[in-house]
Coordinates of C-alpha atoms in Angstrom, one line a residue:
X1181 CA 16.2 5.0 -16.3
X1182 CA 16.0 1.6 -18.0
X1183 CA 14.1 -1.6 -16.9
X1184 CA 17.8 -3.1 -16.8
X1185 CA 19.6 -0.7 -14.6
X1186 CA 17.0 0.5 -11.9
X1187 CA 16.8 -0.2 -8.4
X1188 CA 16.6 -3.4 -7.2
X1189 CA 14.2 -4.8 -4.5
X1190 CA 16.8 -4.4 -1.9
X1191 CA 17.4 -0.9 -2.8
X1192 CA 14.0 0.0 -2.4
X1193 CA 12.8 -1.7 0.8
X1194 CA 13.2 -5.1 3.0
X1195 CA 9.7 -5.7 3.1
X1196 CA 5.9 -4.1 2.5
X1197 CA 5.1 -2.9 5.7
X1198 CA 5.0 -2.3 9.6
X1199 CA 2.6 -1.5 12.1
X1200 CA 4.1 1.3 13.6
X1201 CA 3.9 5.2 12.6
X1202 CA 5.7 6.3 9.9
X1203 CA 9.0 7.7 10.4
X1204 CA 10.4 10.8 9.2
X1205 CA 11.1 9.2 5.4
X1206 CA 10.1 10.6 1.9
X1207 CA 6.7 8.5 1.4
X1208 CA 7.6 8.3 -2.3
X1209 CA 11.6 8.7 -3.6
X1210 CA 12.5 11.2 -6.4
X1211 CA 13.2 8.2 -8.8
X1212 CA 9.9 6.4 -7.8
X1213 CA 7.6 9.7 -8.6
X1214 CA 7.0 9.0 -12.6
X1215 CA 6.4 5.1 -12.1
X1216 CA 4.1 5.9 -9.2
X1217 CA 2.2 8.7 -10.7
X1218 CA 1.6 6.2 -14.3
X1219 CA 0.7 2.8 -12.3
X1220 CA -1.4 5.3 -10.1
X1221 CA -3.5 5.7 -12.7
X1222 CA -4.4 1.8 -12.4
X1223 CA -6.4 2.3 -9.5
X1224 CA -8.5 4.8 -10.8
X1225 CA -9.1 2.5 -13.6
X1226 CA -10.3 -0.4 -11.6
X1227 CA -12.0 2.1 -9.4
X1228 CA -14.2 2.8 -12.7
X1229 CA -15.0 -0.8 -13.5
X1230 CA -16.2 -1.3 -9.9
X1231 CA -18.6 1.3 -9.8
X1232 CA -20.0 1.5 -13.3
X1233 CA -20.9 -2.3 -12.6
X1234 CA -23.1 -1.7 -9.5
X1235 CA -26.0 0.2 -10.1
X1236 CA -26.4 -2.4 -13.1
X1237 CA -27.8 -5.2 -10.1
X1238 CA -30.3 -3.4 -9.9
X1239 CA -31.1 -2.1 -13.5
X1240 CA -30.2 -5.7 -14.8
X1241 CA -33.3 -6.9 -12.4
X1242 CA -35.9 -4.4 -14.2
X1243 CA -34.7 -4.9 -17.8
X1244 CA -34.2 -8.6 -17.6
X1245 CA -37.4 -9.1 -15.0
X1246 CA -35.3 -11.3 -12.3
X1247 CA -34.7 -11.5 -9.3
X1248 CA -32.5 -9.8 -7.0
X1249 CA -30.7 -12.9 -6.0
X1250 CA -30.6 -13.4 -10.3
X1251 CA -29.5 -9.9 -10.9
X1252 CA -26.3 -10.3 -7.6
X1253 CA -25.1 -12.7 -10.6
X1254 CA -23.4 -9.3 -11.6
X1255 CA -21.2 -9.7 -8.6
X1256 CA -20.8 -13.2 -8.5
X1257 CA -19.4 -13.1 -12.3
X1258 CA -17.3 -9.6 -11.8
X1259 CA -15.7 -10.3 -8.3
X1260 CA -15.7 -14.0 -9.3
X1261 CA -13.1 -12.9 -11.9
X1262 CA -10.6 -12.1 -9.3
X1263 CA -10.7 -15.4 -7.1
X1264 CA -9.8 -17.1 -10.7
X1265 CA -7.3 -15.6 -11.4
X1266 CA -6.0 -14.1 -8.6
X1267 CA -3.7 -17.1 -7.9
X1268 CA -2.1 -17.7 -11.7
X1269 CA -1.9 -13.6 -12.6
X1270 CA 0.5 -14.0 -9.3
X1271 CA 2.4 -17.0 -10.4
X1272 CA 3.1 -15.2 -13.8
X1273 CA 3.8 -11.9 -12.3
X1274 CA 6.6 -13.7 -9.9
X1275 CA 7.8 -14.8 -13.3
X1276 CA 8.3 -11.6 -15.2
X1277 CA 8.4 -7.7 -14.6
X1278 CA 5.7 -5.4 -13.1
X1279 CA 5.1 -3.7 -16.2
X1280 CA 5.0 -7.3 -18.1
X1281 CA 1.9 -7.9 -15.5
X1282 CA 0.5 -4.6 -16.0
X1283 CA 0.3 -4.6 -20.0
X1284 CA -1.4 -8.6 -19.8
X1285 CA -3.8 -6.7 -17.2
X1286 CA -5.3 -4.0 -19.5
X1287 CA -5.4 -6.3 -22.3
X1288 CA -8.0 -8.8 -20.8
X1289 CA -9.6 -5.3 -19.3
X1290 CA -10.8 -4.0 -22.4
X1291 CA -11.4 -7.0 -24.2
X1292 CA -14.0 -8.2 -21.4
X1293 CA -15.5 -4.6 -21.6
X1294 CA -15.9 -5.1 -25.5
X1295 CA -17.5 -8.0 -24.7
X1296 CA -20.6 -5.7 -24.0
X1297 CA -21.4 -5.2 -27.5
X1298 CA -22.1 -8.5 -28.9
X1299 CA -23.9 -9.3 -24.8
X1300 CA -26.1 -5.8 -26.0
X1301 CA -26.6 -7.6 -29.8
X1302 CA -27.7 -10.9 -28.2
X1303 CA -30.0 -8.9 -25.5
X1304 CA -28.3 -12.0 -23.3
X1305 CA -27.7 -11.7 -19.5
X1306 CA -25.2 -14.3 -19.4
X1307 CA -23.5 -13.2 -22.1
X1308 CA -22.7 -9.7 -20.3
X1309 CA -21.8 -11.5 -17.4
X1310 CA -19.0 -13.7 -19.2
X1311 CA -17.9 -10.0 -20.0
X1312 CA -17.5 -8.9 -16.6
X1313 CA -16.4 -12.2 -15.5
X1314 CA -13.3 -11.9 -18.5
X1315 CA -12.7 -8.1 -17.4
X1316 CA -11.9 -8.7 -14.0
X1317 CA -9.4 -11.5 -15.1
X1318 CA -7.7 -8.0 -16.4
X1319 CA -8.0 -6.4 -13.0
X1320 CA -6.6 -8.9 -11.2
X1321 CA -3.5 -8.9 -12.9
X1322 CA -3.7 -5.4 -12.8
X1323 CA -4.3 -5.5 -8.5
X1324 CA -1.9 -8.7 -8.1
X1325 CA 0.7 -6.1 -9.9
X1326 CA -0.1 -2.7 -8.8
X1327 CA -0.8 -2.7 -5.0
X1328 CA 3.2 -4.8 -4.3
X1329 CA 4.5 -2.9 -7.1
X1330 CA 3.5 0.7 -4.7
X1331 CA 4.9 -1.2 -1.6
X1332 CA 8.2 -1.5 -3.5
X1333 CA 8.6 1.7 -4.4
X1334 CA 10.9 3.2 -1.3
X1335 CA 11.5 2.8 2.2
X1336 CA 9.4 -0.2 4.1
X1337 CA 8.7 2.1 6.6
X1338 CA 6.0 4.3 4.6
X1339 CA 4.7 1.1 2.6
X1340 CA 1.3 1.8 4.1
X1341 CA 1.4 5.4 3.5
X1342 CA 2.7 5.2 0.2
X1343 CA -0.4 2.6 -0.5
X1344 CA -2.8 4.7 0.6
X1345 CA -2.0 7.4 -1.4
X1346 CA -2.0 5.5 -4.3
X1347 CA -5.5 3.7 -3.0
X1348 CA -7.1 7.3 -2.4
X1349 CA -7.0 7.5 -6.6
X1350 CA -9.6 4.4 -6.3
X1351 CA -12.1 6.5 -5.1
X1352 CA -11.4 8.8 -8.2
X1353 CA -12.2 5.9 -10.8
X1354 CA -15.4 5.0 -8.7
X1355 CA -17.0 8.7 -8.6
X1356 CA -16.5 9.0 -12.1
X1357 CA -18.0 5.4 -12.7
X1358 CA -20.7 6.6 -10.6
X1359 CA -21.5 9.8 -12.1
X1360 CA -21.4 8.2 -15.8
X1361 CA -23.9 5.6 -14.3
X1362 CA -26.0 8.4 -12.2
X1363 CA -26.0 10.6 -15.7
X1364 CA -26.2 8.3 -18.4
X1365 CA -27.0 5.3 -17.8
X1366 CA -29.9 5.3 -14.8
X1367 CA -32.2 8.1 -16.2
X1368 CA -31.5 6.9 -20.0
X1369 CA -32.8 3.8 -19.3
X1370 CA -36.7 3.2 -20.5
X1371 CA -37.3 0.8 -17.5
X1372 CA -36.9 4.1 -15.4
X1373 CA -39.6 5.6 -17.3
X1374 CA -42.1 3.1 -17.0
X1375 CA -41.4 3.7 -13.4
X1376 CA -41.9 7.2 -13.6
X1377 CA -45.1 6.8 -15.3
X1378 CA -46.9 4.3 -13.3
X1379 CA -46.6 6.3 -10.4
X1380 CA -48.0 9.2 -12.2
X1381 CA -50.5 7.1 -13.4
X1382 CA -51.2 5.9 -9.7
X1383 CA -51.4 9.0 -7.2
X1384 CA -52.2 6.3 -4.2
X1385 CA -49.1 5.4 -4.2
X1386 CA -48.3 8.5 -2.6
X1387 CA -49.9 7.3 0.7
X1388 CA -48.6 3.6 0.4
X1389 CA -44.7 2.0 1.7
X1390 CA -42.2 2.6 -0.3
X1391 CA -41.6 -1.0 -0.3
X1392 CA -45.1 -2.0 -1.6
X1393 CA -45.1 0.6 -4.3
X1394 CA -41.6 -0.9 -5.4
X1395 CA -43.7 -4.4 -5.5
X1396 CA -46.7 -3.2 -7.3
X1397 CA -44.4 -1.5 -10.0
X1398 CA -42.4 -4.9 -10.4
X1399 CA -45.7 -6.6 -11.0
X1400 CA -46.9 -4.1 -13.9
X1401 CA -43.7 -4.5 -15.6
X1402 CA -44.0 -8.3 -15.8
X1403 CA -47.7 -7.8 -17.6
X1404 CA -46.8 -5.4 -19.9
X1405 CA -43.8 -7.7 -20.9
X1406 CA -46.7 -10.2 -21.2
X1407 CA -49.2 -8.2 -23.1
X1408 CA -46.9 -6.3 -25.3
X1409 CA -43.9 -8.9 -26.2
X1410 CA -42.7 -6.7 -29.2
X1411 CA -42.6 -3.2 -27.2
X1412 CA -40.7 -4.6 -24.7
X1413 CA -38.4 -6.5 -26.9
X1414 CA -37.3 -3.0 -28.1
X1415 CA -37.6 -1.1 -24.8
X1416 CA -35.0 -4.0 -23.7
X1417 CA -32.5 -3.7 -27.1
X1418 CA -32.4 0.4 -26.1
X1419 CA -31.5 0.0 -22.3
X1420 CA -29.1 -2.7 -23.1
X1421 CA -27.6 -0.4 -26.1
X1422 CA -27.1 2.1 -23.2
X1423 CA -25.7 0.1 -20.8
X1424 CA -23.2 -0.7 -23.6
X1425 CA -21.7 2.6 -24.6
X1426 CA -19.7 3.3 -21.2
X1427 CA -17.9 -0.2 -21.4
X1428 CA -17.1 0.4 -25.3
X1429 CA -15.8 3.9 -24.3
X1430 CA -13.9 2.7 -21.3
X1431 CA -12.1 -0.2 -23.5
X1432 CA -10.8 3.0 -25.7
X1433 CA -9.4 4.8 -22.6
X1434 CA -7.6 1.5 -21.4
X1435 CA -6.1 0.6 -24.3
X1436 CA -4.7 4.0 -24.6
X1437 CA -3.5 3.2 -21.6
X1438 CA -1.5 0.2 -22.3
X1439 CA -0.1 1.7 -24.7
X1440 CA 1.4 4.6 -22.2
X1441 CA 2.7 1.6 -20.2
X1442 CA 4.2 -0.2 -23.6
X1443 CA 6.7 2.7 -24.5
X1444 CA 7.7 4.2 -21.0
X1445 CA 10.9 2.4 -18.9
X1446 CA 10.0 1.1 -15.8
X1447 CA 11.6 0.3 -12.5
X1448 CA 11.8 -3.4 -11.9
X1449 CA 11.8 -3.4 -8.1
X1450 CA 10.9 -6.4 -7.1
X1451 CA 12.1 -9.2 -10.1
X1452 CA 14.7 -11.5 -8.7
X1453 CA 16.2 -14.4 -10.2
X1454 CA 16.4 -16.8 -8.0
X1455 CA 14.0 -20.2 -8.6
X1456 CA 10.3 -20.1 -6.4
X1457 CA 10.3 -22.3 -3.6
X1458 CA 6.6 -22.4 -3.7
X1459 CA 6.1 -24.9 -1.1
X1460 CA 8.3 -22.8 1.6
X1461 CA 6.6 -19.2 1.1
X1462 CA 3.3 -21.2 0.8
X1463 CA 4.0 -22.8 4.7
X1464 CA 5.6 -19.2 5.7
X1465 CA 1.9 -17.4 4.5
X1466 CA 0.1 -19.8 6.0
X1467 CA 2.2 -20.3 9.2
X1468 CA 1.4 -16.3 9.4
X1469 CA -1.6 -15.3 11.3
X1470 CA -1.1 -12.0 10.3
X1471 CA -1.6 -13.3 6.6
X1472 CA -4.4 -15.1 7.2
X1473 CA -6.2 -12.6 9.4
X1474 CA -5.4 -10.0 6.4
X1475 CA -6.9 -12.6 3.9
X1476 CA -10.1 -13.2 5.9
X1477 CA -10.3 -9.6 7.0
X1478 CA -10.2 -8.9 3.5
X1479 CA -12.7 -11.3 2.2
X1480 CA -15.5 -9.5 4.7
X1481 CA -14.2 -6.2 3.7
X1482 CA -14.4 -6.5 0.2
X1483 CA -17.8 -8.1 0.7
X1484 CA -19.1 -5.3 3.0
X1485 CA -17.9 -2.2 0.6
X1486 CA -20.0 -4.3 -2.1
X1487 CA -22.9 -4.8 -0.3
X1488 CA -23.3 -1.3 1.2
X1489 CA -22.6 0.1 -2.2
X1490 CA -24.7 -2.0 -4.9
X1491 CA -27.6 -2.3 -2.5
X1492 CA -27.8 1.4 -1.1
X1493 CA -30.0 1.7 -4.9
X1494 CA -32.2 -0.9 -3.1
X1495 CA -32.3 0.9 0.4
X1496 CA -33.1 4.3 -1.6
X1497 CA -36.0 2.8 -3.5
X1498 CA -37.5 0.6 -1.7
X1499 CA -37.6 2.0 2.1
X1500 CA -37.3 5.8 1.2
X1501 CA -39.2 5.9 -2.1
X1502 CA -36.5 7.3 -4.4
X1503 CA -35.7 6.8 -8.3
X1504 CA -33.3 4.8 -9.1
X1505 CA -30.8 7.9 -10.2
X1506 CA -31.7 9.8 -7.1
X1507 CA -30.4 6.9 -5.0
X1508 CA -27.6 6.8 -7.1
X1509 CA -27.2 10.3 -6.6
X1510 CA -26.4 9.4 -2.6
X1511 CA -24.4 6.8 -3.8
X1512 CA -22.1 9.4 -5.1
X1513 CA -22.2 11.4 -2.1
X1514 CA -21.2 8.1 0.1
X1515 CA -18.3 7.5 -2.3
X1516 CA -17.1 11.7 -2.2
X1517 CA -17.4 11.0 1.5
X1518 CA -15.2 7.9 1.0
X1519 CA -12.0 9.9 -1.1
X1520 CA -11.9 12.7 1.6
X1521 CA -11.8 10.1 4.5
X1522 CA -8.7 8.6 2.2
X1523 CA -7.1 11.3 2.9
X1524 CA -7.9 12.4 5.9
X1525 CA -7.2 8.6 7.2
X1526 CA -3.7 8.5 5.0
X1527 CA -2.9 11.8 7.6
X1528 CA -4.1 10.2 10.8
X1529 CA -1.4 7.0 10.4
X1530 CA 1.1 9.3 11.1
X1531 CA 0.0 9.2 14.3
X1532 CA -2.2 5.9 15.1
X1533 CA -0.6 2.7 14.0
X1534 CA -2.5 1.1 10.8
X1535 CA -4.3 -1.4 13.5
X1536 CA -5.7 0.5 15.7
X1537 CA -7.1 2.8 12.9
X1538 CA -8.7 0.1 11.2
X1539 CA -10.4 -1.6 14.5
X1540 CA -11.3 2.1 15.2
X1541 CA -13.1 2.6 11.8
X1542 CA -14.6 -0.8 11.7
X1543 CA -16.7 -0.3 14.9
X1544 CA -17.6 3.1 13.4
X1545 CA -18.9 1.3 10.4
X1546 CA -20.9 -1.5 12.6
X1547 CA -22.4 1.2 14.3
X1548 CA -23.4 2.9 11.2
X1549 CA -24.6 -0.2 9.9
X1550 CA -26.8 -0.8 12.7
X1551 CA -28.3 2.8 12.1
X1552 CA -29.2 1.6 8.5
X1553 CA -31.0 -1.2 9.6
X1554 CA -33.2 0.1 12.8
X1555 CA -33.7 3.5 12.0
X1556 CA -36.4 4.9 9.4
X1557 CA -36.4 7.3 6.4
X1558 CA -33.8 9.5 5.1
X1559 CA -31.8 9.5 8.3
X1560 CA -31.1 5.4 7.9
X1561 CA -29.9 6.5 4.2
X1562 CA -27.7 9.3 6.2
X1563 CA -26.5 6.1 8.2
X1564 CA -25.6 4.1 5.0
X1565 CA -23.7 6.7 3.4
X1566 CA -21.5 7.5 6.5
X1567 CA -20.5 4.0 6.5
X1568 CA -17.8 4.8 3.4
X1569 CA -16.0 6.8 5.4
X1570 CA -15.3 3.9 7.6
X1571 CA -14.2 2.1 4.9
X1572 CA -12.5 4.4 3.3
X1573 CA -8.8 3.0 4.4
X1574 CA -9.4 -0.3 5.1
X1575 CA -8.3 -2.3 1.6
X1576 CA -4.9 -0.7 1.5
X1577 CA -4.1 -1.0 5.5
X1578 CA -5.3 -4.8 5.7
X1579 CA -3.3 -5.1 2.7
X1580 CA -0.3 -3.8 4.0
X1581 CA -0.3 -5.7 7.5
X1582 CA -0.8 -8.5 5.2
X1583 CA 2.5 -8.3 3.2
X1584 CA 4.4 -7.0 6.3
X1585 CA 8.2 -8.9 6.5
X1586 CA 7.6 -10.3 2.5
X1587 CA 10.3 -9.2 0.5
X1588 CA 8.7 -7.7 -2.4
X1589 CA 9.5 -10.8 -4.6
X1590 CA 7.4 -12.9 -2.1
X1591 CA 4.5 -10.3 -2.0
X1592 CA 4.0 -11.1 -5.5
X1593 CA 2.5 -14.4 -4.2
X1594 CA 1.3 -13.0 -1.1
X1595 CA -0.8 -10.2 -2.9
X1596 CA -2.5 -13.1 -4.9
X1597 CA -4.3 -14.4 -1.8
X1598 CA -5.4 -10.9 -0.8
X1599 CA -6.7 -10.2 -4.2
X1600 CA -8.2 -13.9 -4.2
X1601 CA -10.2 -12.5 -1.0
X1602 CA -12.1 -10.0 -3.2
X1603 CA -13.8 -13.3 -4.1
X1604 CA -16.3 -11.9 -0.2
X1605 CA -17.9 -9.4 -3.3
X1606 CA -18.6 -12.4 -5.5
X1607 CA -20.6 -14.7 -2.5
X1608 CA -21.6 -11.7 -0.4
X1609 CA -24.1 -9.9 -2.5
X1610 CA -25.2 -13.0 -3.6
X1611 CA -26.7 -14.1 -0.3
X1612 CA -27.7 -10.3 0.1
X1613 CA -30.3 -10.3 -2.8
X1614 CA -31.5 -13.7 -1.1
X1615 CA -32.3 -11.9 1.8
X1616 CA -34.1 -8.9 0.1
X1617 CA -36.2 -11.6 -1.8
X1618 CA -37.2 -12.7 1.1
X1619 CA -39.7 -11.9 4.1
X1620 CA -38.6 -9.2 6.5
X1621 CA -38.3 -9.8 10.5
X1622 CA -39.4 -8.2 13.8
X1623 CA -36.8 -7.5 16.4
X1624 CA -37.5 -6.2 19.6
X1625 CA -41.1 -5.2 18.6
X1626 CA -39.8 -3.1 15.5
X1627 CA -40.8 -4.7 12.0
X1628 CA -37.9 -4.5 9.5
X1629 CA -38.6 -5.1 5.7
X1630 CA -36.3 -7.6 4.1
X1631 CA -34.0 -4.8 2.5
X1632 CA -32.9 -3.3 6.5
X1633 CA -32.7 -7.3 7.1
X1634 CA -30.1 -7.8 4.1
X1635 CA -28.0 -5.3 5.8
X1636 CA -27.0 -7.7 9.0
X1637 CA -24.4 -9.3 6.4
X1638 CA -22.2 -5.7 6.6
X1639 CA -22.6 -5.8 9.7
X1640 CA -21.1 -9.5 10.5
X1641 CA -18.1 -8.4 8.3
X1642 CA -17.6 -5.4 10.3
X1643 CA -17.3 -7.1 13.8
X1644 CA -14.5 -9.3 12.0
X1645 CA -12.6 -6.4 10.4
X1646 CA -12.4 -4.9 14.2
X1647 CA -11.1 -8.3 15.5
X1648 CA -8.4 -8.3 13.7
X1649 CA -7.6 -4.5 13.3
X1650 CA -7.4 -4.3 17.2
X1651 CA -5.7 -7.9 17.6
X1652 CA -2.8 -6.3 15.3
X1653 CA -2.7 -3.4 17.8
X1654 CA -2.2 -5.5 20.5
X1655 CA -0.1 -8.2 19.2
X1656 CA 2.3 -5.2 18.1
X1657 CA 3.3 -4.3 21.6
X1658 CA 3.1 -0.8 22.7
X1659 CA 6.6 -0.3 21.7
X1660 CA 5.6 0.5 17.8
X1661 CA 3.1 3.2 18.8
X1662 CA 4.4 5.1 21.3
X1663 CA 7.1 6.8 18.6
X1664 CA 7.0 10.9 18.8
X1665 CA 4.7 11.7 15.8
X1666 CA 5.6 12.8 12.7
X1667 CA 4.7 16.6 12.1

């Protein structure tokens, strides 16, 4: 099957998605199952560059001695990347073919990754962050392509399922990002051992907060950096030399990867030749609350999944009293938690319409949230984690109510303003660290440290996610999810 004589977009589907049930229809066509197991592979991809990227907020904060709000720059940079380019990847997708987008996309992925080595050379923070910033220009072509280019692939009527699926490989990418990070990168790093040794050095600490030892720690770094320049000059070259290796390595794997992509013949589902009238699908999106909901929705979604995963290291260390690799160590857990609730929630929209799942879920995570922040010790952590299986489906589902009645030509552009919204991890964090830099609260006669403060962000985005999950419900009618369910 050639690029020139495959399916068209009308052969494929009228349009992303519903809000209804599935019906009883294949979820992915016999022709579409070697183009959707290869751009599959996408997600895991990104997945890895997500989650590799951040446990380094808070490893960045100890080997550069910033801040936290200094060391969310991470963020700012790597989800920055995609509200750049979100817009003109889309524009140039529209243009060509799927796999055209794709190939561009894993280009600019491992040449910002290899942009780690001469970041490492320099021992330069900004330089590493113009590395993620030019990686994620790569993902966003890669996102802007991918997640219409699974809608596409069969009947409009299992869009969302068919996304999921392909969204439940995410979680894949970011466990094995994790693990690399939990395994190599954390405990390798000699910052972590000068942690380790000044609390065997000081046994009080045993009998102080969590969050005061995590201060007092900070403070004898910042001498020793004074006393003994030289020795930390070199502890700094070794942990940035080992926060370089995965990035190298990764670059390797993608470009592998392009080259896959390069010699295989592809379905062009959704290229059409007819000339953009940019202005009209512009006032259609925007005339859509649907669209805009989805874009806002996912703006506090994206920001909320980055939050509660880069500063769960935080929560672990600070208020519990853990390492930094044993708080990445839950961190894993939360994101094992997160691929099986793919699943499970992939299942369930056989039976609940995508809307009411996702305003379902998003209370569940509020709830959890507000667990996190009032209630001490390892059971807080035990709230944290849980939250990822409330997020678990809600990228793909806000995505697809999104795109629902684009043809897929159109959701070429429309994807661009949902992948622009991944722009809530750039600003969110950032105002995160903020709050952990500064003083804590009392609420209701209970004093919370600034970290369980921070956490009110996730929160907020929460309580919007639900608004418009259930507002989609109801704005559906009844009609849509009343259908027998699919056994």
């Amino acid at each position: 099957m050639t690029d020139e004589d495959t399916p068209t977009a009308e052969t494929a589907t009228d349009g992303p998605a519903t809000d209804g049930p599935a019906r009883d229809l294949p979820v992915v066509p016999t022709q579409f199952i070697y183009p959707f197991v290869i751009v599959t592979t996408l997600f895991a991809l990104w997945g890895f560059a997500n989650d590799i990227t951040n446990p380094l907020v808070r490893a960045f904060k100890e080997i550069f001695l910033i801040s936290n709000a200094q060391s969310s720059l991470v963020q700012w940079a790597f989800y920055g990347g995609y509200a750049t380019m979100a817009i003109p990847a889309a524009l140039v997708i529209r243009k060509v073919s799927y796999k055209s987008g794709i190939i561009v996309g894993l280009l600019l992925y491992a040449v910002g990754a290899l942009l780690t080595i001469p970041a490492s050379m320099m021992m330069n923070f900004n330089v590493f962050l113009v590395g993620f910033y030019v990686l994620t220009f790569g993902l966003a072509f890669l996102e802007t392509t991918a997640n219409p280019y699974i809608l596409s692939m069969g009947p409009r009527e299992t869009a969302t399922q068919r996304l999921n699926l392909a969204q439940a490989f995410n979680p894949i990418g970011s466990l094995t990002g994790m693990v690399v990070a939990s395994t190599f990168i954390l405990p390798a790093l000699q910052v972590s051992e000068f942690r380790e040794t000044e609390l065997q050095a000081h046994p009080e600490y045993a009998t102080m907060l969590p969050s005061e030892v995590d201060g007092l720690i900070t403070t004898a770094m910042e001498q020793h950096a004074e006393e003994f320049a030289d020795a930390r000059q070199a502890m700094v070259a070794h942990d940035l030399d080992v926060v370089k290796t995965p990035y190298v390595v990764i670059a390797v794997v993608v470009l592998l990867v392009l080259v896959v992509f390069a010699v295989s013949k592809l379905p062009d589902t959704g290229h059409e030749e007819e000339k953009i009238e940019l202005k009209a699908l512009l006032k259609h999106l925007l005339t859509s609350w649907r669209y805009v909901g989805g874009v806002v929705a996912q703006a506090f979604y994206v920001g909320a999944q980055i939050m509660c995963w880069t500063f769960i290291i935080h929560y672990g260390m600070t208020l519990v009293g853990l390492s930094a690799a044993q708080a990445q160590n839950y961190n894993i857990i939360a994101m094992v938690i997160f691929l099986a609730s793919r699943f499970i929630c992939t299942f369930i929209l056989k039976y609940l319409s995508p809307g009411l799942l996702l305003g379902i879920l998003a209370v569940g995570g509020g709830l959890l949230t507000t667990g996190a922040i009032f209630i001490q010790g390892m059971p807080g952590l035990y709230c944290l984690i849980g939250v990822s299986a409330c997020m678990s489906l809600m990228f793909p589902t806000i995505y697809g109510i999104a795109l629902s009645g684009l043809t897929p030509n159109d959701a070429k552009l429309g994807s661009a303003g949902l992948i622009f919204a991944i722009v809530g991890g750039a600003f969110m964090p950032r105002y995160q660290g903020g709050l952990i830099d500064g003083p804590g609260m009392t609420i209701a006669g209970q004093a919370l440290e600034s970290v369980r403060v921070s956490f009110f962000l996730p929160l907020l985005c929460f309580v919007v996610i639900a608004i418009f999950g259930f507002a989609v419900y109801l704005c559906s009618g009844k009609s849509e999810t009343e259908t027998t369910p699919v056994n």
